[in-house]
mmCIF file of C-alpha atoms and ligand atoms in Angstrom:
data_model
loop_
_atom_site.group_PDB
_atom_site.id
_atom_site.type_symbol
_atom_site.label_atom_id
_atom_site.label_comp_id
_atom_site.label_asym_id
_atom_site.label_seq_id
_atom_site.Cartn_x
_atom_site.Cartn_y
_atom_site.Cartn_z
ATOM 1 C CA UNK A 1 150.250 121.781 43.729
ATOM 2 C CA UNK A 2 148.981 123.351 40.529
ATOM 3 C CA UNK A 3 145.201 123.367 40.252
ATOM 4 C CA UNK A 4 143.222 124.057 37.107
ATOM 5 C CA UNK A 5 139.734 125.193 38.121
ATOM 6 C CA UNK A 6 136.585 125.480 36.048
ATOM 7 C CA UNK A 7 133.461 127.457 36.997
ATOM 8 C CA UNK A 8 130.214 127.438 34.961
ATOM 9 C CA UNK A 9 127.470 127.474 37.598
ATOM 10 C CA UNK A 10 125.689 130.567 36.346
ATOM 11 C CA UNK A 11 126.421 133.236 33.759
ATOM 12 C CA UNK A 12 130.205 133.416 34.036
ATOM 13 C CA UNK A 13 132.532 131.028 32.214
ATOM 14 C CA UNK A 14 135.767 131.065 34.188
ATOM 15 C CA UNK A 15 139.005 129.098 34.311
ATOM 16 C CA UNK A 16 141.980 129.717 36.560
ATOM 17 C CA UNK A 17 145.309 128.043 37.243
ATOM 18 C CA UNK A 18 146.714 128.478 40.738
ATOM 19 C CA UNK A 19 149.944 127.320 42.239
ATOM 20 C CA UNK A 20 149.046 126.380 45.810
ATOM 21 C CA UNK A 21 151.807 125.912 48.371
ATOM 22 C CA UNK A 22 151.298 124.934 51.984
ATOM 23 C CA UNK A 23 148.789 123.063 54.086
ATOM 24 C CA UNK A 24 145.569 123.690 55.980
ATOM 25 C CA UNK A 25 147.325 125.925 58.503
ATOM 26 C CA UNK A 26 148.962 128.214 56.006
ATOM 27 C CA UNK A 27 148.727 128.381 52.239
ATOM 28 C CA UNK A 28 150.055 130.692 49.577
ATOM 29 C CA UNK A 29 148.209 130.839 46.293
ATOM 30 C CA UNK A 30 149.832 132.281 43.196
ATOM 31 C CA UNK A 31 147.411 133.040 40.400
ATOM 32 C CA UNK A 32 149.204 131.837 37.278
ATOM 33 C CA UNK A 33 146.289 132.265 34.906
ATOM 34 C CA UNK A 34 142.787 133.643 35.360
ATOM 35 C CA UNK A 35 140.263 134.092 32.574
ATOM 36 C CA UNK A 36 136.615 135.000 32.851
ATOM 37 C CA UNK A 37 133.928 135.692 30.317
ATOM 38 C CA UNK A 38 130.713 137.200 31.576
ATOM 39 C CA UNK A 39 127.482 136.544 29.733
ATOM 40 C CA UNK A 40 125.668 139.442 31.378
ATOM 41 C CA UNK A 41 125.195 141.325 28.099
ATOM 42 C CA UNK A 42 123.617 138.256 26.508
ATOM 43 C CA UNK A 43 121.171 137.620 29.341
ATOM 44 C CA UNK A 44 120.243 141.264 29.788
ATOM 45 C CA UNK A 45 117.423 141.221 27.261
ATOM 46 C CA UNK A 46 115.772 138.350 29.160
ATOM 47 C CA UNK A 47 116.005 140.264 32.431
ATOM 48 C CA UNK A 48 117.776 137.318 34.062
ATOM 49 C CA UNK A 49 119.882 134.272 33.330
ATOM 50 C CA UNK A 50 118.341 132.034 30.683
ATOM 51 C CA UNK A 51 119.655 128.491 31.416
ATOM 52 C CA UNK A 52 119.636 127.040 27.876
ATOM 53 C CA UNK A 53 121.482 130.075 26.608
ATOM 54 C CA UNK A 54 123.991 129.933 29.482
ATOM 55 C CA UNK A 55 124.708 126.289 28.637
ATOM 56 C CA UNK A 56 125.277 127.102 24.966
ATOM 57 C CA UNK A 57 127.576 130.020 25.772
ATOM 58 C CA UNK A 58 129.650 127.966 28.230
ATOM 59 C CA UNK A 59 130.074 125.245 25.582
ATOM 60 C CA UNK A 60 131.225 127.829 23.081
ATOM 61 C CA UNK A 61 133.589 129.633 25.457
ATOM 62 C CA UNK A 62 135.261 126.911 27.519
ATOM 63 C CA UNK A 63 137.971 125.963 25.027
ATOM 64 C CA UNK A 64 139.066 129.539 24.186
ATOM 65 C CA UNK A 65 139.060 130.397 27.893
ATOM 66 C CA UNK A 66 141.098 127.324 28.763
ATOM 67 C CA UNK A 67 143.579 128.225 26.069
ATOM 68 C CA UNK A 68 143.874 131.785 27.378
ATOM 69 C CA UNK A 69 144.283 130.668 30.997
ATOM 70 C CA UNK A 70 146.974 128.110 30.118
ATOM 71 C CA UNK A 71 148.742 130.608 27.929
ATOM 72 C CA UNK A 72 148.793 133.187 30.714
ATOM 73 C CA UNK A 73 150.109 130.522 33.076
ATOM 74 C CA UNK A 74 152.820 129.685 30.538
ATOM 75 C CA UNK A 75 151.589 126.120 30.520
ATOM 76 C CA UNK A 76 150.477 125.997 26.912
ATOM 77 C CA UNK A 77 152.868 124.076 24.711
ATOM 78 C CA UNK A 78 151.918 123.218 21.192
ATOM 79 C CA UNK A 79 152.605 119.678 20.151
ATOM 80 C CA UNK A 80 150.720 117.201 18.015
ATOM 81 C CA UNK A 81 148.990 114.690 20.245
ATOM 82 C CA UNK A 82 147.757 111.317 19.119
ATOM 83 C CA UNK A 83 144.599 110.475 21.021
ATOM 84 C CA UNK A 84 143.997 106.715 21.183
ATOM 85 C CA UNK A 85 140.703 105.653 19.589
ATOM 86 C CA UNK A 86 139.412 104.257 22.847
ATOM 87 C CA UNK A 87 140.057 107.512 24.745
ATOM 88 C CA UNK A 88 138.523 109.496 21.915
ATOM 89 C CA UNK A 89 135.390 107.345 22.066
ATOM 90 C CA UNK A 90 135.099 107.750 25.848
ATOM 91 C CA UNK A 91 135.500 111.521 25.605
ATOM 92 C CA UNK A 92 132.933 111.740 22.815
ATOM 93 C CA UNK A 93 130.539 109.943 25.117
ATOM 94 C CA UNK A 94 131.270 112.308 28.022
ATOM 95 C CA UNK A 95 130.688 115.324 25.778
ATOM 96 C CA UNK A 96 127.701 113.839 23.940
ATOM 97 C CA UNK A 97 125.261 116.233 25.584
ATOM 98 C CA UNK A 98 127.287 119.336 24.902
ATOM 99 C CA UNK A 99 126.749 119.980 21.226
ATOM 100 C CA UNK A 100 129.329 122.248 19.749
ATOM 101 C CA UNK A 101 131.915 121.442 22.399
ATOM 102 C CA UNK A 102 133.210 118.080 21.099
ATOM 103 C CA UNK A 103 134.660 119.369 17.851
ATOM 104 C CA UNK A 104 136.510 122.352 19.333
ATOM 105 C CA UNK A 105 137.639 120.211 22.256
ATOM 106 C CA UNK A 106 139.390 117.695 20.012
ATOM 107 C CA UNK A 107 140.806 120.414 17.792
ATOM 108 C CA UNK A 108 142.419 122.054 20.794
ATOM 109 C CA UNK A 109 143.717 119.025 22.676
ATOM 110 C CA UNK A 110 145.138 117.425 19.537
ATOM 111 C CA UNK A 111 147.595 120.281 19.329
ATOM 112 C CA UNK A 112 148.540 120.832 22.927
ATOM 113 C CA UNK A 113 150.752 118.930 25.336
ATOM 114 C CA UNK A 114 149.119 117.874 28.589
ATOM 115 C CA UNK A 115 149.871 120.863 30.851
ATOM 116 C CA UNK A 116 151.923 120.522 34.010
ATOM 117 C CA UNK A 117 149.018 120.671 36.464
ATOM 118 C CA UNK A 118 148.333 118.346 39.386
ATOM 119 C CA UNK A 119 144.545 118.310 39.595
ATOM 120 C CA UNK A 120 141.396 119.633 37.944
ATOM 121 C CA UNK A 121 138.694 121.210 40.119
ATOM 122 C CA UNK A 122 135.187 121.968 38.886
ATOM 123 C CA UNK A 123 132.026 123.406 40.392
ATOM 124 C CA UNK A 124 129.519 120.604 41.032
ATOM 125 C CA UNK A 125 126.812 122.875 42.476
ATOM 126 C CA UNK A 126 124.820 124.774 43.532
ATOM 127 C CA UNK A 127 123.804 126.635 40.388
ATOM 128 C CA UNK A 128 121.894 126.112 37.164
ATOM 129 C CA UNK A 129 122.128 122.429 36.336
ATOM 130 C CA UNK A 130 122.390 122.743 32.537
ATOM 131 C CA UNK A 131 125.223 125.236 33.048
ATOM 132 C CA UNK A 132 126.952 123.102 35.701
ATOM 133 C CA UNK A 133 126.894 120.038 33.457
ATOM 134 C CA UNK A 134 128.902 121.720 30.702
ATOM 135 C CA UNK A 135 131.756 122.532 33.082
ATOM 136 C CA UNK A 136 131.613 119.104 34.721
ATOM 137 C CA UNK A 137 131.689 117.198 31.436
ATOM 138 C CA UNK A 138 134.490 119.403 30.167
ATOM 139 C CA UNK A 139 136.492 118.753 33.345
ATOM 140 C CA UNK A 140 135.845 115.018 33.138
ATOM 141 C CA UNK A 141 137.005 114.927 29.523
ATOM 142 C CA UNK A 142 140.218 116.817 30.368
ATOM 143 C CA UNK A 143 140.888 114.667 33.433
ATOM 144 C CA UNK A 144 140.515 111.514 31.379
ATOM 145 C CA UNK A 145 142.656 112.748 28.525
ATOM 146 C CA UNK A 146 145.420 114.273 30.635
ATOM 147 C CA UNK A 147 145.246 111.633 33.374
ATOM 148 C CA UNK A 148 144.716 114.147 36.180
ATOM 149 C CA UNK A 149 142.762 113.671 39.392
ATOM 150 C CA UNK A 150 139.389 115.381 39.537
ATOM 151 C CA UNK A 151 137.897 117.358 42.447
ATOM 152 C CA UNK A 152 134.230 118.376 42.826
ATOM 153 C CA UNK A 153 133.829 121.810 44.405
ATOM 154 C CA UNK A 154 130.861 123.341 46.193
ATOM 155 C CA UNK A 155 130.492 126.850 44.767
ATOM 156 C CA UNK A 156 129.516 128.268 48.173
ATOM 157 C CA UNK A 157 132.627 126.758 49.758
ATOM 158 C CA UNK A 158 134.557 128.598 47.056
ATOM 159 C CA UNK A 159 132.931 131.896 48.024
ATOM 160 C CA UNK A 160 133.460 131.250 51.705
ATOM 161 C CA UNK A 161 137.110 130.060 51.678
ATOM 162 C CA UNK A 162 138.268 132.634 49.126
ATOM 163 C CA UNK A 163 136.947 135.361 51.410
ATOM 164 C CA UNK A 164 139.577 134.253 53.952
ATOM 165 C CA UNK A 165 142.386 135.065 51.520
ATOM 166 C CA UNK A 166 144.527 138.121 52.141
ATOM 167 C CA UNK A 167 146.254 139.592 49.184
ATOM 168 C CA UNK A 168 150.023 140.072 49.524
ATOM 169 C CA UNK A 169 151.495 141.486 46.367
ATOM 170 C CA UNK A 170 151.032 138.959 43.587
ATOM 171 C CA UNK A 171 149.815 136.210 45.881
ATOM 172 C CA UNK A 172 146.894 135.332 48.122
ATOM 173 C CA UNK A 173 147.445 133.780 51.510
ATOM 174 C CA UNK A 174 145.178 131.973 53.913
ATOM 175 C CA UNK A 175 146.780 131.517 57.301
ATOM 176 C CA UNK A 176 146.188 131.838 61.034
ATOM 177 C CA UNK A 177 142.451 131.450 60.560
ATOM 178 C CA UNK A 178 140.696 131.780 63.901
ATOM 179 C CA UNK A 179 137.896 129.248 64.262
ATOM 180 C CA UNK A 180 134.955 129.165 64.454
ATOM 181 C CA UNK A 181 134.435 131.035 61.225
ATOM 182 C CA UNK A 182 130.971 132.397 60.565
ATOM 183 C CA UNK A 183 130.198 132.896 56.867
ATOM 184 C CA UNK A 184 127.432 135.145 55.600
ATOM 185 C CA UNK A 185 126.885 133.904 52.068
ATOM 186 C CA UNK A 186 124.829 136.241 49.928
ATOM 187 C CA UNK A 187 124.354 135.688 46.218
ATOM 188 C CA UNK A 188 121.737 135.420 43.502
ATOM 189 C CA UNK A 189 120.621 132.000 44.697
ATOM 190 C CA UNK A 190 121.699 131.946 48.346
ATOM 191 C CA UNK A 191 121.348 133.738 51.628
ATOM 192 C CA UNK A 192 122.717 131.750 54.492
ATOM 193 C CA UNK A 193 124.752 131.908 57.663
ATOM 194 C CA UNK A 194 127.079 128.962 57.988
ATOM 195 C CA UNK A 195 129.553 128.242 60.742
ATOM 196 C CA UNK A 196 132.812 126.367 60.294
ATOM 197 C CA UNK A 197 133.824 125.137 63.747
ATOM 198 C CA UNK A 198 136.451 122.791 62.394
ATOM 199 C CA UNK A 199 138.283 123.279 59.106
ATOM 200 C CA UNK A 200 135.969 122.387 56.172
ATOM 201 C CA UNK A 201 133.136 121.220 58.438
ATOM 202 C CA UNK A 202 130.035 123.351 58.142
ATOM 203 C CA UNK A 203 126.861 123.826 60.138
ATOM 204 C CA UNK A 204 123.839 125.770 58.979
ATOM 205 C CA UNK A 205 123.009 128.621 61.374
ATOM 206 C CA UNK A 206 120.350 130.435 59.374
ATOM 207 C CA UNK A 207 119.005 130.794 55.864
ATOM 208 C CA UNK A 208 116.389 132.558 53.825
ATOM 209 C CA UNK A 209 112.925 131.068 53.969
ATOM 210 C CA UNK A 210 112.056 132.376 50.525
ATOM 211 C CA UNK A 211 114.018 134.618 48.137
ATOM 212 C CA UNK A 212 117.785 135.033 48.144
ATOM 213 C CA UNK A 213 119.023 138.546 48.753
ATOM 214 C CA UNK A 214 120.568 138.880 45.261
ATOM 215 C CA UNK A 215 117.280 137.702 43.792
ATOM 216 C CA UNK A 216 115.463 140.417 45.763
ATOM 217 C CA UNK A 217 117.899 143.040 44.449
ATOM 218 C CA UNK A 218 117.347 141.799 40.892
ATOM 219 C CA UNK A 219 113.534 141.678 41.206
ATOM 220 C CA UNK A 220 113.213 145.097 42.799
ATOM 221 C CA UNK A 221 115.531 146.508 40.139
ATOM 222 C CA UNK A 222 113.267 145.083 37.479
ATOM 223 C CA UNK A 223 110.217 146.688 39.130
ATOM 224 C CA UNK A 224 112.050 149.992 38.979
ATOM 225 C CA UNK A 225 112.804 149.452 35.303
ATOM 226 C CA UNK A 226 116.537 148.975 35.868
ATOM 227 C CA UNK A 227 118.613 146.535 33.779
ATOM 228 C CA UNK A 228 119.854 143.102 34.870
ATOM 229 C CA UNK A 229 121.765 142.390 37.079
ATOM 230 C CA UNK A 230 119.917 144.688 39.409
ATOM 231 C CA UNK A 231 122.233 144.603 42.418
ATOM 232 C CA UNK A 232 124.872 146.984 41.090
ATOM 233 C CA UNK A 233 122.177 149.307 39.655
ATOM 234 C CA UNK A 234 120.276 149.605 42.935
ATOM 235 C CA UNK A 235 123.552 150.168 44.716
ATOM 236 C CA UNK A 236 124.518 152.942 42.310
ATOM 237 C CA UNK A 237 121.169 154.762 42.725
ATOM 238 C CA UNK A 238 121.141 154.344 46.495
ATOM 239 C CA UNK A 239 124.669 155.730 46.799
ATOM 240 C CA UNK A 240 123.681 158.883 44.917
ATOM 241 C CA UNK A 241 121.124 159.583 47.660
ATOM 242 C CA UNK A 242 123.718 159.071 50.393
ATOM 243 C CA UNK A 243 126.267 161.313 48.752
ATOM 244 C CA UNK A 244 123.794 164.024 47.670
ATOM 245 C CA UNK A 245 122.994 164.847 51.285
ATOM 246 C CA UNK A 246 119.310 165.085 50.272
ATOM 247 C CA UNK A 247 117.969 162.473 52.610
ATOM 248 C CA UNK A 248 114.951 164.600 53.475
ATOM 249 C CA UNK A 249 112.269 165.785 51.104
ATOM 250 C CA UNK A 250 109.080 164.148 49.911
ATOM 251 C CA UNK A 251 110.771 161.450 47.828
ATOM 252 C CA UNK A 252 112.353 159.894 50.891
ATOM 253 C CA UNK A 253 109.037 159.059 52.471
ATOM 254 C CA UNK A 254 109.131 155.444 51.389
ATOM 255 C CA UNK A 255 109.274 153.098 54.315
ATOM 256 C CA UNK A 256 109.895 149.408 53.817
ATOM 257 C CA UNK A 257 109.660 146.603 56.384
ATOM 258 C CA UNK A 258 112.668 144.802 57.879
ATOM 259 C CA UNK A 259 111.278 141.240 57.684
ATOM 260 C CA UNK A 260 111.959 138.901 60.623
ATOM 261 C CA UNK A 261 114.243 141.436 62.246
ATOM 262 C CA UNK A 262 113.076 140.634 65.755
ATOM 263 C CA UNK A 263 112.274 136.937 65.640
ATOM 264 C CA UNK A 264 114.580 134.680 67.590
ATOM 265 C CA UNK A 265 116.180 132.763 64.720
ATOM 266 C CA UNK A 266 118.993 133.558 62.316
ATOM 267 C CA UNK A 267 116.675 133.023 59.356
ATOM 268 C CA UNK A 268 115.835 135.624 56.756
ATOM 269 C CA UNK A 269 112.882 136.447 54.523
ATOM 270 C CA UNK A 270 113.125 138.756 51.534
ATOM 271 C CA UNK A 271 109.914 137.944 49.660
ATOM 272 C CA UNK A 272 107.918 140.282 51.897
ATOM 273 C CA UNK A 273 110.314 143.120 51.269
ATOM 274 C CA UNK A 274 109.974 142.661 47.532
ATOM 275 C CA UNK A 275 106.156 142.581 47.830
ATOM 276 C CA UNK A 276 106.221 145.747 49.923
ATOM 277 C CA UNK A 277 108.059 147.496 47.072
ATOM 278 C CA UNK A 278 105.458 146.159 44.655
ATOM 279 C CA UNK A 279 102.599 147.615 46.749
ATOM 280 C CA UNK A 280 104.265 150.979 47.070
ATOM 281 C CA UNK A 281 104.707 151.043 43.299
ATOM 282 C CA UNK A 282 101.052 150.128 42.708
ATOM 283 C CA UNK A 283 100.009 153.390 44.301
ATOM 284 C CA UNK A 284 102.547 155.333 42.269
ATOM 285 C CA UNK A 285 102.874 153.821 38.830
ATOM 286 C CA UNK A 286 105.131 156.566 37.528
ATOM 287 C CA UNK A 287 108.118 157.110 39.785
ATOM 288 C CA UNK A 288 110.321 160.061 39.041
ATOM 289 C CA UNK A 289 114.051 159.380 38.778
ATOM 290 C CA UNK A 290 114.451 161.034 42.154
ATOM 291 C CA UNK A 291 111.822 158.730 43.696
ATOM 292 C CA UNK A 292 113.479 155.677 42.175
ATOM 293 C CA UNK A 293 116.723 156.620 43.859
ATOM 294 C CA UNK A 294 114.961 156.945 47.198
ATOM 295 C CA UNK A 295 113.219 153.600 46.756
ATOM 296 C CA UNK A 296 116.577 151.962 45.954
ATOM 297 C CA UNK A 297 118.066 153.665 49.004
ATOM 298 C CA UNK A 298 115.338 152.508 51.396
ATOM 299 C CA UNK A 299 115.425 148.987 49.936
ATOM 300 C CA UNK A 300 119.197 148.741 50.357
ATOM 301 C CA UNK A 301 118.972 150.080 53.908
ATOM 302 C CA UNK A 302 116.307 147.504 54.775
ATOM 303 C CA UNK A 303 118.441 144.668 53.366
ATOM 304 C CA UNK A 304 121.568 145.841 55.172
ATOM 305 C CA UNK A 305 119.662 146.228 58.483
ATOM 306 C CA UNK A 306 118.334 142.681 58.304
ATOM 307 C CA UNK A 307 121.644 141.157 57.184
ATOM 308 C CA UNK A 308 123.495 142.891 59.982
ATOM 309 C CA UNK A 309 120.996 142.070 62.747
ATOM 310 C CA UNK A 310 120.876 138.382 61.839
ATOM 311 C CA UNK A 311 124.645 138.152 61.494
ATOM 312 C CA UNK A 312 125.112 139.773 64.903
ATOM 313 C CA UNK A 313 122.717 137.218 66.381
ATOM 314 C CA UNK A 314 124.654 134.414 64.689
ATOM 315 C CA UNK A 315 127.971 135.793 66.005
ATOM 316 C CA UNK A 316 126.534 135.575 69.522
ATOM 317 C CA UNK A 317 125.158 132.086 68.964
ATOM 318 C CA UNK A 318 128.328 130.618 67.459
ATOM 319 C CA UNK A 319 130.991 132.557 69.341
ATOM 320 C CA UNK A 320 132.728 133.013 65.994
ATOM 321 C CA UNK A 321 136.210 134.569 65.979
ATOM 322 C CA UNK A 322 136.165 135.280 62.260
ATOM 323 C CA UNK A 323 133.363 136.608 60.069
ATOM 324 C CA UNK A 324 133.555 136.195 56.306
ATOM 325 C CA UNK A 325 131.139 137.655 53.806
ATOM 326 C CA UNK A 326 130.994 135.976 50.425
ATOM 327 C CA UNK A 327 128.879 135.770 47.273
ATOM 328 C CA UNK A 328 128.035 138.307 44.596
ATOM 329 C CA UNK A 329 126.059 140.616 46.889
ATOM 330 C CA UNK A 330 129.137 141.145 49.063
ATOM 331 C CA UNK A 331 130.294 143.490 46.291
ATOM 332 C CA UNK A 332 127.660 145.920 47.577
ATOM 333 C CA UNK A 333 129.299 149.108 48.819
ATOM 334 C CA UNK A 334 126.705 149.896 51.470
ATOM 335 C CA UNK A 335 126.646 146.383 52.919
ATOM 336 C CA UNK A 336 130.446 146.354 53.071
ATOM 337 C CA UNK A 337 130.428 149.709 54.846
ATOM 338 C CA UNK A 338 127.707 148.751 57.341
ATOM 339 C CA UNK A 339 129.527 145.551 58.249
ATOM 340 C CA UNK A 340 132.923 147.201 58.491
ATOM 341 C CA UNK A 341 131.621 149.987 60.770
ATOM 342 C CA UNK A 342 129.413 147.786 62.927
ATOM 343 C CA UNK A 343 132.071 145.113 63.402
ATOM 344 C CA UNK A 344 134.583 147.734 64.413
ATOM 345 C CA UNK A 345 132.148 149.207 66.902
ATOM 346 C CA UNK A 346 130.483 146.082 68.321
ATOM 347 C CA UNK A 347 132.750 143.109 67.628
ATOM 348 C CA UNK A 348 136.236 144.501 67.350
ATOM 349 C CA UNK A 349 137.604 141.185 68.679
ATOM 350 C CA UNK A 350 136.186 139.301 65.684
ATOM 351 C CA UNK A 351 138.200 139.379 62.482
ATOM 352 C CA UNK A 352 136.173 140.557 59.492
ATOM 353 C CA UNK A 353 137.098 139.211 56.040
ATOM 354 C CA UNK A 354 135.411 140.629 52.967
ATOM 355 C CA UNK A 355 136.853 139.485 49.650
ATOM 356 C CA UNK A 356 138.477 141.933 47.287
ATOM 357 C CA UNK A 357 136.082 143.063 44.582
ATOM 358 C CA UNK A 358 137.625 140.744 41.950
ATOM 359 C CA UNK A 359 136.859 137.784 44.189
ATOM 360 C CA UNK A 360 133.299 138.723 45.153
ATOM 361 C CA UNK A 361 131.407 137.802 42.001
ATOM 362 C CA UNK A 362 131.723 134.371 40.463
ATOM 363 C CA UNK A 363 135.227 133.420 39.351
ATOM 364 C CA UNK A 364 137.428 130.343 39.057
ATOM 365 C CA UNK A 365 140.106 131.457 41.540
ATOM 366 C CA UNK A 366 137.718 130.696 44.389
ATOM 367 C CA UNK A 367 137.009 127.249 42.909
ATOM 368 C CA UNK A 368 140.747 126.554 42.743
ATOM 369 C CA UNK A 369 141.173 127.603 46.396
ATOM 370 C CA UNK A 370 138.400 125.306 47.629
ATOM 371 C CA UNK A 371 139.579 122.604 45.198
ATOM 372 C CA UNK A 372 143.086 122.753 46.651
ATOM 373 C CA UNK A 373 141.894 122.070 50.205
ATOM 374 C CA UNK A 374 139.763 119.172 48.986
ATOM 375 C CA UNK A 375 142.682 117.822 46.934
ATOM 376 C CA UNK A 376 144.950 118.056 50.009
ATOM 377 C CA UNK A 377 142.514 115.685 51.683
ATOM 378 C CA UNK A 378 142.683 113.453 48.609
ATOM 379 C CA UNK A 379 138.958 113.838 48.001
ATOM 380 C CA UNK A 380 139.275 112.855 44.367
ATOM 381 C CA UNK A 381 136.307 111.625 42.385
ATOM 382 C CA UNK A 382 135.854 109.715 39.161
ATOM 383 C CA UNK A 383 132.362 110.925 38.449
ATOM 384 C CA UNK A 384 130.441 114.090 39.306
ATOM 385 C CA UNK A 385 126.703 114.688 39.184
ATOM 386 C CA UNK A 386 125.599 118.311 38.816
ATOM 387 C CA UNK A 387 123.464 119.311 41.787
ATOM 388 C CA UNK A 388 121.649 122.622 41.465
ATOM 389 C CA UNK A 389 120.825 122.603 45.183
ATOM 390 C CA UNK A 390 124.057 121.155 46.555
ATOM 391 C CA UNK A 391 124.087 122.168 50.235
ATOM 392 C CA UNK A 392 127.210 123.394 52.004
ATOM 393 C CA UNK A 393 125.841 122.703 55.445
ATOM 394 C CA UNK A 394 122.837 121.111 57.057
HETATM 395 O O1 KG4 B 1 127.680 135.046 43.493
HETATM 396 P P1 KG4 B 1 127.095 135.628 42.259
HETATM 397 O O2 KG4 B 1 128.008 136.290 41.256
HETATM 398 O O3 KG4 B 1 126.283 134.544 41.472
HETATM 399 C C1 KG4 B 1 125.560 133.566 42.164
HETATM 400 O O4 KG4 B 1 126.195 132.570 42.581
HETATM 401 O O5 KG4 B 1 124.335 133.811 42.350
HETATM 402 O O6 KG4 B 1 125.949 136.661 42.706
HETATM 403 C C2 KG4 B 1 125.148 137.328 41.752
HETATM 404 C C3 KG4 B 1 124.183 138.237 42.501
HETATM 405 C C4 KG4 B 1 123.148 138.908 41.582
HETATM 406 O O7 KG4 B 1 121.872 138.756 42.175
HETATM 407 C C5 KG4 B 1 123.584 140.366 41.589
HETATM 408 O O8 KG4 B 1 122.513 141.278 41.429
HETATM 409 C C6 KG4 B 1 124.208 140.505 42.955
HETATM 410 O O9 KG4 B 1 124.913 139.299 43.151
HETATM 411 N N1 KG4 B 1 125.126 141.628 43.037
HETATM 412 C C7 KG4 B 1 124.921 142.696 43.834
HETATM 413 C C8 KG4 B 1 125.988 143.599 43.583
HETATM 414 N N2 KG4 B 1 126.812 143.022 42.649
HETATM 415 C C9 KG4 B 1 126.263 141.824 42.332
HETATM 416 N N3 KG4 B 1 123.948 142.961 44.709
HETATM 417 C C10 KG4 B 1 124.007 144.124 45.360
HETATM 418 N N4 KG4 B 1 124.960 145.044 45.165
HETATM 419 C C11 KG4 B 1 125.972 144.823 44.311
HETATM 420 N N5 KG4 B 1 126.926 145.724 44.129
HETATM 421 ZN ZN1 ZN B 2 128.319 132.783 43.324
#
């Protein structure tokens, strides 16, 4: 089954085409085309993602990205297409709220044969609603025009299932998954522990009571005067401390709390950690570069300590046989290292799956993977409503 997947939930416009072969027990995914355009540079000056701007950029980029992905997949065949007036009217209505997209959409599809794909998958949520809508309306228009079934994908399911994929040469495979799977999902908008006891059935084990961990990284980075997105910047500074071997010295005297470390739930709280950084900075308005590095280091240690402790508790509670870590923050070198070492030492019987770095931040490959499993179950839809807070589990 060939799946065309579209992702526009935040600041990445991404489209991928995957050939998916197999069933729920064992699947091989071949990435035929994969195109991604990051808007990070555009949002940088706002210090975060600016929704109206994200929407406009997605609308501008979707057609060129689709063209590139189809071309890479060798599924782009030029041919003049006559679009019946009725279809054209329906599509214009679907795209009415995406100014700028309608014209380029028709220009492109009027000159391209319907590609040989079997279904179109698109992120329905969670994310920024104005951004989600662009992708959804684009997918609906394509599905209508090309007569393809449509699948609505939960972005967090994309992160979680794609983390199960092992790369084997040119392909990704998901097979022999040992249930229950516990997923630690850490991104700019989410921090949650979700268990999958049966395939595609999720239960919420714990979640943040305030800020998401990626949000905390981004906010603390901003306090330290670092550019957006803050996660990679903090990580870079913190690593310099670890590799310099200068853990002592006056600059390392910052101590931050590990919020909710010892309470008896699997919930998190990161707002307090962020406030603690704020207070420390109040007393020292001018941090030296060296001090900034040590603050980043202590902050990252505090986050990793809390994430690990809560995940260990959740492993005990769920009896999970597999642990996956997904979401943008799972790109973090220190968190990856802490989990790899601690799992090896304390839970060597549990399989740890951390996605490859290309799959950690938002992309359309993960949407295609989740879309495939939903399509296998024939969960096709005719309409999709963007839901910024779409839950994966309750
Ligand atoms: O999953 P993602 O790409 O987008 C959302 O769905 O939110 O995650 C983005 C988040 C941002 O907060 C970013 O700062 C964080 O992931 N992030 C990192 C790293 N790379 C990205 N956080 C810590 N360390 C990193 N290396
Ligand atoms: Zn994400």
